[in-house]
Amino acid sequence: MKRPAILLLTNDNGLKDLVAEALSEIGGVSHITQNDDEALEIVCGVPNLDLAIVDFEHGPHGMTLLRAINTVSRQLPVIVITRDNESHVARLAYTNGAAACLTKPVSVRRLVSALRELGRVEPEPANA
């Protein structure tokens, strides 16, 4: 099984560690950046990118980046992570192409659950 190509955009070291733990079974993150422009370059330049996880702490540029990613690669699932628990933020994220929208603090369990819902990790066995 090939290692998935996964982009993580964040400047939050705690979130980097959490994502690494959540993705450890499938090979971890292959592309990490703290920069919106570099994230878009990765989306445009990495063939067969499997998943993007975008931390919306990048301010208003987050929705613009999400819209750009969705325009460039409609099939790429994007998980948005935000501090803002207002329902309109999630609605905007979904409208702009997010496959999932999680509110900080995010747990490993919640992130793995979102990955399972997107078919990015195997479901747990029924007797687990």
PDB file of C-alpha atoms in Angstrom:
ATOM      1  CA  MET A   1       0.000   0.000   0.000  1.00  0.00           C
ATOM      2  CA  LYS A   2       1.413   3.383  -0.982  1.00  0.00           C
ATOM      3  CA  ARG A   3       1.963   6.085   1.589  1.00  0.00           C
ATOM      4  CA  PRO A   4      -0.728   8.738   1.108  1.00  0.00           C
ATOM      5  CA  ALA A   5       0.278  12.270   0.128  1.00  0.00           C
ATOM      6  CA  ILE A   6      -1.098  14.528   2.854  1.00  0.00           C
ATOM      7  CA  LEU A   7      -0.714  18.295   3.224  1.00  0.00           C
ATOM      8  CA  LEU A   8      -0.851  19.985   6.627  1.00  0.00           C
ATOM      9  CA  LEU A   9      -0.999  23.780   6.822  1.00  0.00           C
ATOM     10  CA  THR A  10      -0.485  25.028  10.373  1.00  0.00           C
ATOM     11  CA  ASN A  11       1.861  26.992  12.593  1.00  0.00           C
ATOM     12  CA  ASP A  12       0.528  25.246  15.719  1.00  0.00           C
ATOM     13  CA  ASN A  13       3.105  22.718  16.984  1.00  0.00           C
ATOM     14  CA  GLY A  14       0.517  21.008  19.172  1.00  0.00           C
ATOM     15  CA  LEU A  15      -1.716  20.456  16.156  1.00  0.00           C
ATOM     16  CA  LYS A  16       1.259  19.106  14.162  1.00  0.00           C
ATOM     17  CA  ASP A  17       1.858  16.516  16.888  1.00  0.00           C
ATOM     18  CA  LEU A  18      -1.830  15.615  17.100  1.00  0.00           C
ATOM     19  CA  VAL A  19      -2.124  15.165  13.321  1.00  0.00           C
ATOM     20  CA  ALA A  20       1.073  13.075  13.279  1.00  0.00           C
ATOM     21  CA  GLU A  21      -0.409  10.795  15.950  1.00  0.00           C
ATOM     22  CA  ALA A  22      -3.768  10.518  14.177  1.00  0.00           C
ATOM     23  CA  LEU A  23      -2.084   9.667  10.870  1.00  0.00           C
ATOM     24  CA  SER A  24       0.645   7.397  12.234  1.00  0.00           C
ATOM     25  CA  GLU A  25      -1.073   4.225  11.017  1.00  0.00           C
ATOM     26  CA  ILE A  26      -1.274   5.430   7.420  1.00  0.00           C
ATOM     27  CA  GLY A  27       2.171   6.967   7.125  1.00  0.00           C
ATOM     28  CA  GLY A  28       1.857  10.468   8.531  1.00  0.00           C
ATOM     29  CA  VAL A  29       1.994  13.849   6.843  1.00  0.00           C
ATOM     30  CA  SER A  30       4.112  14.120   3.708  1.00  0.00           C
ATOM     31  CA  HIS A  31       3.957  17.907   3.223  1.00  0.00           C
ATOM     32  CA  ILE A  32       3.945  20.447   6.085  1.00  0.00           C
ATOM     33  CA  THR A  33       3.838  24.199   5.600  1.00  0.00           C
ATOM     34  CA  GLN A  34       3.031  27.328   7.578  1.00  0.00           C
ATOM     35  CA  ASN A  35       2.412  29.407   4.475  1.00  0.00           C
ATOM     36  CA  ASP A  36      -0.787  29.761   2.409  1.00  0.00           C
ATOM     37  CA  ASP A  37       1.099  30.337  -0.846  1.00  0.00           C
ATOM     38  CA  GLU A  38       3.265  27.275  -0.330  1.00  0.00           C
ATOM     39  CA  ALA A  39       0.184  25.206   0.530  1.00  0.00           C
ATOM     40  CA  LEU A  40      -1.422  26.186  -2.775  1.00  0.00           C
ATOM     41  CA  GLU A  41       1.827  25.404  -4.618  1.00  0.00           C
ATOM     42  CA  ILE A  42       1.771  21.920  -3.073  1.00  0.00           C
ATOM     43  CA  VAL A  43      -1.863  21.409  -4.088  1.00  0.00           C
ATOM     44  CA  CYS A  44      -1.040  22.487  -7.647  1.00  0.00           C
ATOM     45  CA  GLY A  45       2.271  20.677  -7.888  1.00  0.00           C
ATOM     46  CA  VAL A  46       1.827  17.348  -6.126  1.00  0.00           C
ATOM     47  CA  PRO A  47       0.012  14.875  -8.325  1.00  0.00           C
ATOM     48  CA  ASN A  48      -2.478  12.651  -6.556  1.00  0.00           C
ATOM     49  CA  LEU A  49      -2.532  14.539  -3.263  1.00  0.00           C
ATOM     50  CA  ASP A  50      -4.834  12.465  -1.038  1.00  0.00           C
ATOM     51  CA  LEU A  51      -5.850  14.909   1.692  1.00  0.00           C
ATOM     52  CA  ALA A  52      -5.279  18.441   2.965  1.00  0.00           C
ATOM     53  CA  ILE A  53      -5.669  19.546   6.575  1.00  0.00           C
ATOM     54  CA  VAL A  54      -5.885  23.322   6.895  1.00  0.00           C
ATOM     55  CA  ASP A  55      -5.638  25.179  10.197  1.00  0.00           C
ATOM     56  CA  PHE A  56      -7.747  28.323   9.854  1.00  0.00           C
ATOM     57  CA  GLU A  57      -5.617  30.289  12.290  1.00  0.00           C
ATOM     58  CA  HIS A  58      -4.284  31.950   9.191  1.00  0.00           C
ATOM     59  CA  GLY A  59      -7.085  34.499   9.465  1.00  0.00           C
ATOM     60  CA  PRO A  60      -9.333  35.585   6.602  1.00  0.00           C
ATOM     61  CA  HIS A  61      -6.980  33.980   4.101  1.00  0.00           C
ATOM     62  CA  GLY A  62      -8.290  30.567   5.186  1.00  0.00           C
ATOM     63  CA  MET A  63     -11.565  30.754   3.252  1.00  0.00           C
ATOM     64  CA  THR A  64      -9.783  32.186   0.220  1.00  0.00           C
ATOM     65  CA  LEU A  65      -7.243  29.367   0.322  1.00  0.00           C
ATOM     66  CA  LEU A  66      -9.981  26.775   0.759  1.00  0.00           C
ATOM     67  CA  ARG A  67     -11.865  28.190  -2.239  1.00  0.00           C
ATOM     68  CA  ALA A  68      -8.644  28.140  -4.312  1.00  0.00           C
ATOM     69  CA  ILE A  69      -7.879  24.540  -3.339  1.00  0.00           C
ATOM     70  CA  ASN A  70     -11.420  23.518  -4.267  1.00  0.00           C
ATOM     71  CA  THR A  71     -11.106  25.306  -7.616  1.00  0.00           C
ATOM     72  CA  VAL A  72      -7.781  23.638  -8.438  1.00  0.00           C
ATOM     73  CA  SER A  73      -8.666  20.173  -7.151  1.00  0.00           C
ATOM     74  CA  ARG A  74     -12.352  19.526  -6.517  1.00  0.00           C
ATOM     75  CA  GLN A  75     -11.744  15.883  -5.627  1.00  0.00           C
ATOM     76  CA  LEU A  76      -9.215  16.700  -2.871  1.00  0.00           C
ATOM     77  CA  PRO A  77     -10.817  16.299   0.555  1.00  0.00           C
ATOM     78  CA  VAL A  78      -9.933  19.168   2.874  1.00  0.00           C
ATOM     79  CA  ILE A  79     -10.342  19.018   6.636  1.00  0.00           C
ATOM     80  CA  VAL A  80     -10.617  22.486   8.151  1.00  0.00           C
ATOM     81  CA  ILE A  81      -9.609  23.035  11.764  1.00  0.00           C
ATOM     82  CA  THR A  82     -10.656  26.299  13.386  1.00  0.00           C
ATOM     83  CA  ARG A  83     -10.818  27.970  16.803  1.00  0.00           C
ATOM     84  CA  ASP A  84     -14.063  29.636  15.852  1.00  0.00           C
ATOM     85  CA  ASN A  85     -16.975  27.472  16.976  1.00  0.00           C
ATOM     86  CA  GLU A  86     -19.578  29.735  15.392  1.00  0.00           C
ATOM     87  CA  SER A  87     -21.871  27.706  13.133  1.00  0.00           C
ATOM     88  CA  HIS A  88     -21.501  30.190  10.262  1.00  0.00           C
ATOM     89  CA  VAL A  89     -17.773  29.385  10.018  1.00  0.00           C
ATOM     90  CA  ALA A  90     -18.518  25.699   9.452  1.00  0.00           C
ATOM     91  CA  ARG A  91     -21.222  26.571   6.902  1.00  0.00           C
ATOM     92  CA  LEU A  92     -18.794  28.845   5.038  1.00  0.00           C
ATOM     93  CA  ALA A  93     -16.108  26.157   5.136  1.00  0.00           C
ATOM     94  CA  TYR A  94     -18.465  23.535   3.696  1.00  0.00           C
ATOM     95  CA  THR A  95     -19.712  25.991   1.066  1.00  0.00           C
ATOM     96  CA  ASN A  96     -16.115  26.653   0.030  1.00  0.00           C
ATOM     97  CA  GLY A  97     -15.277  22.968  -0.372  1.00  0.00           C
ATOM     98  CA  ALA A  98     -14.374  21.561   3.057  1.00  0.00           C
ATOM     99  CA  ALA A  99     -15.057  17.863   3.527  1.00  0.00           C
ATOM    100  CA  ALA A 100     -15.022  18.250   7.328  1.00  0.00           C
ATOM    101  CA  CYS A 101     -14.796  21.148   9.768  1.00  0.00           C
ATOM    102  CA  LEU A 102     -13.431  20.544  13.275  1.00  0.00           C
ATOM    103  CA  THR A 103     -13.216  23.012  16.153  1.00  0.00           C
ATOM    104  CA  LYS A 104     -10.148  23.366  18.386  1.00  0.00           C
ATOM    105  CA  PRO A 105      -9.220  21.832  20.658  1.00  0.00           C
ATOM    106  CA  VAL A 106      -9.299  18.765  18.401  1.00  0.00           C
ATOM    107  CA  SER A 107      -8.649  15.350  19.867  1.00  0.00           C
ATOM    108  CA  VAL A 108      -6.825  12.541  18.084  1.00  0.00           C
ATOM    109  CA  ARG A 109     -10.013  10.502  18.380  1.00  0.00           C
ATOM    110  CA  ARG A 110     -12.133  13.179  16.662  1.00  0.00           C
ATOM    111  CA  LEU A 111      -9.613  13.643  13.859  1.00  0.00           C
ATOM    112  CA  VAL A 112      -9.359   9.886  13.286  1.00  0.00           C
ATOM    113  CA  SER A 113     -13.164   9.731  13.244  1.00  0.00           C
ATOM    114  CA  ALA A 114     -13.265  12.437  10.538  1.00  0.00           C
ATOM    115  CA  LEU A 115     -10.612  10.541   8.567  1.00  0.00           C
ATOM    116  CA  ARG A 116     -12.698   7.365   8.802  1.00  0.00           C
ATOM    117  CA  GLU A 117     -15.805   9.210   7.620  1.00  0.00           C
ATOM    118  CA  LEU A 118     -13.809  10.385   4.597  1.00  0.00           C
ATOM    119  CA  GLY A 119     -12.529   6.850   3.976  1.00  0.00           C
ATOM    120  CA  ARG A 120      -8.906   7.856   4.693  1.00  0.00           C
ATOM    121  CA  VAL A 121      -8.284   5.283   7.443  1.00  0.00           C
ATOM    122  CA  GLU A 122      -9.695   1.820   7.944  1.00  0.00           C
ATOM    123  CA  PRO A 123     -12.695   1.506  10.272  1.00  0.00           C
ATOM    124  CA  GLU A 124     -12.050  -0.086  13.632  1.00  0.00           C
ATOM    125  CA  PRO A 125     -12.923  -3.774  13.850  1.00  0.00           C
ATOM    126  CA  ALA A 126     -16.381  -4.367  15.357  1.00  0.00           C
ATOM    127  CA  ASN A 127     -14.908  -6.154  18.375  1.00  0.00           C
ATOM    128  CA  ALA A 128     -12.330  -3.467  19.187  1.00  0.00           C
TER     129      ALA A 128
END
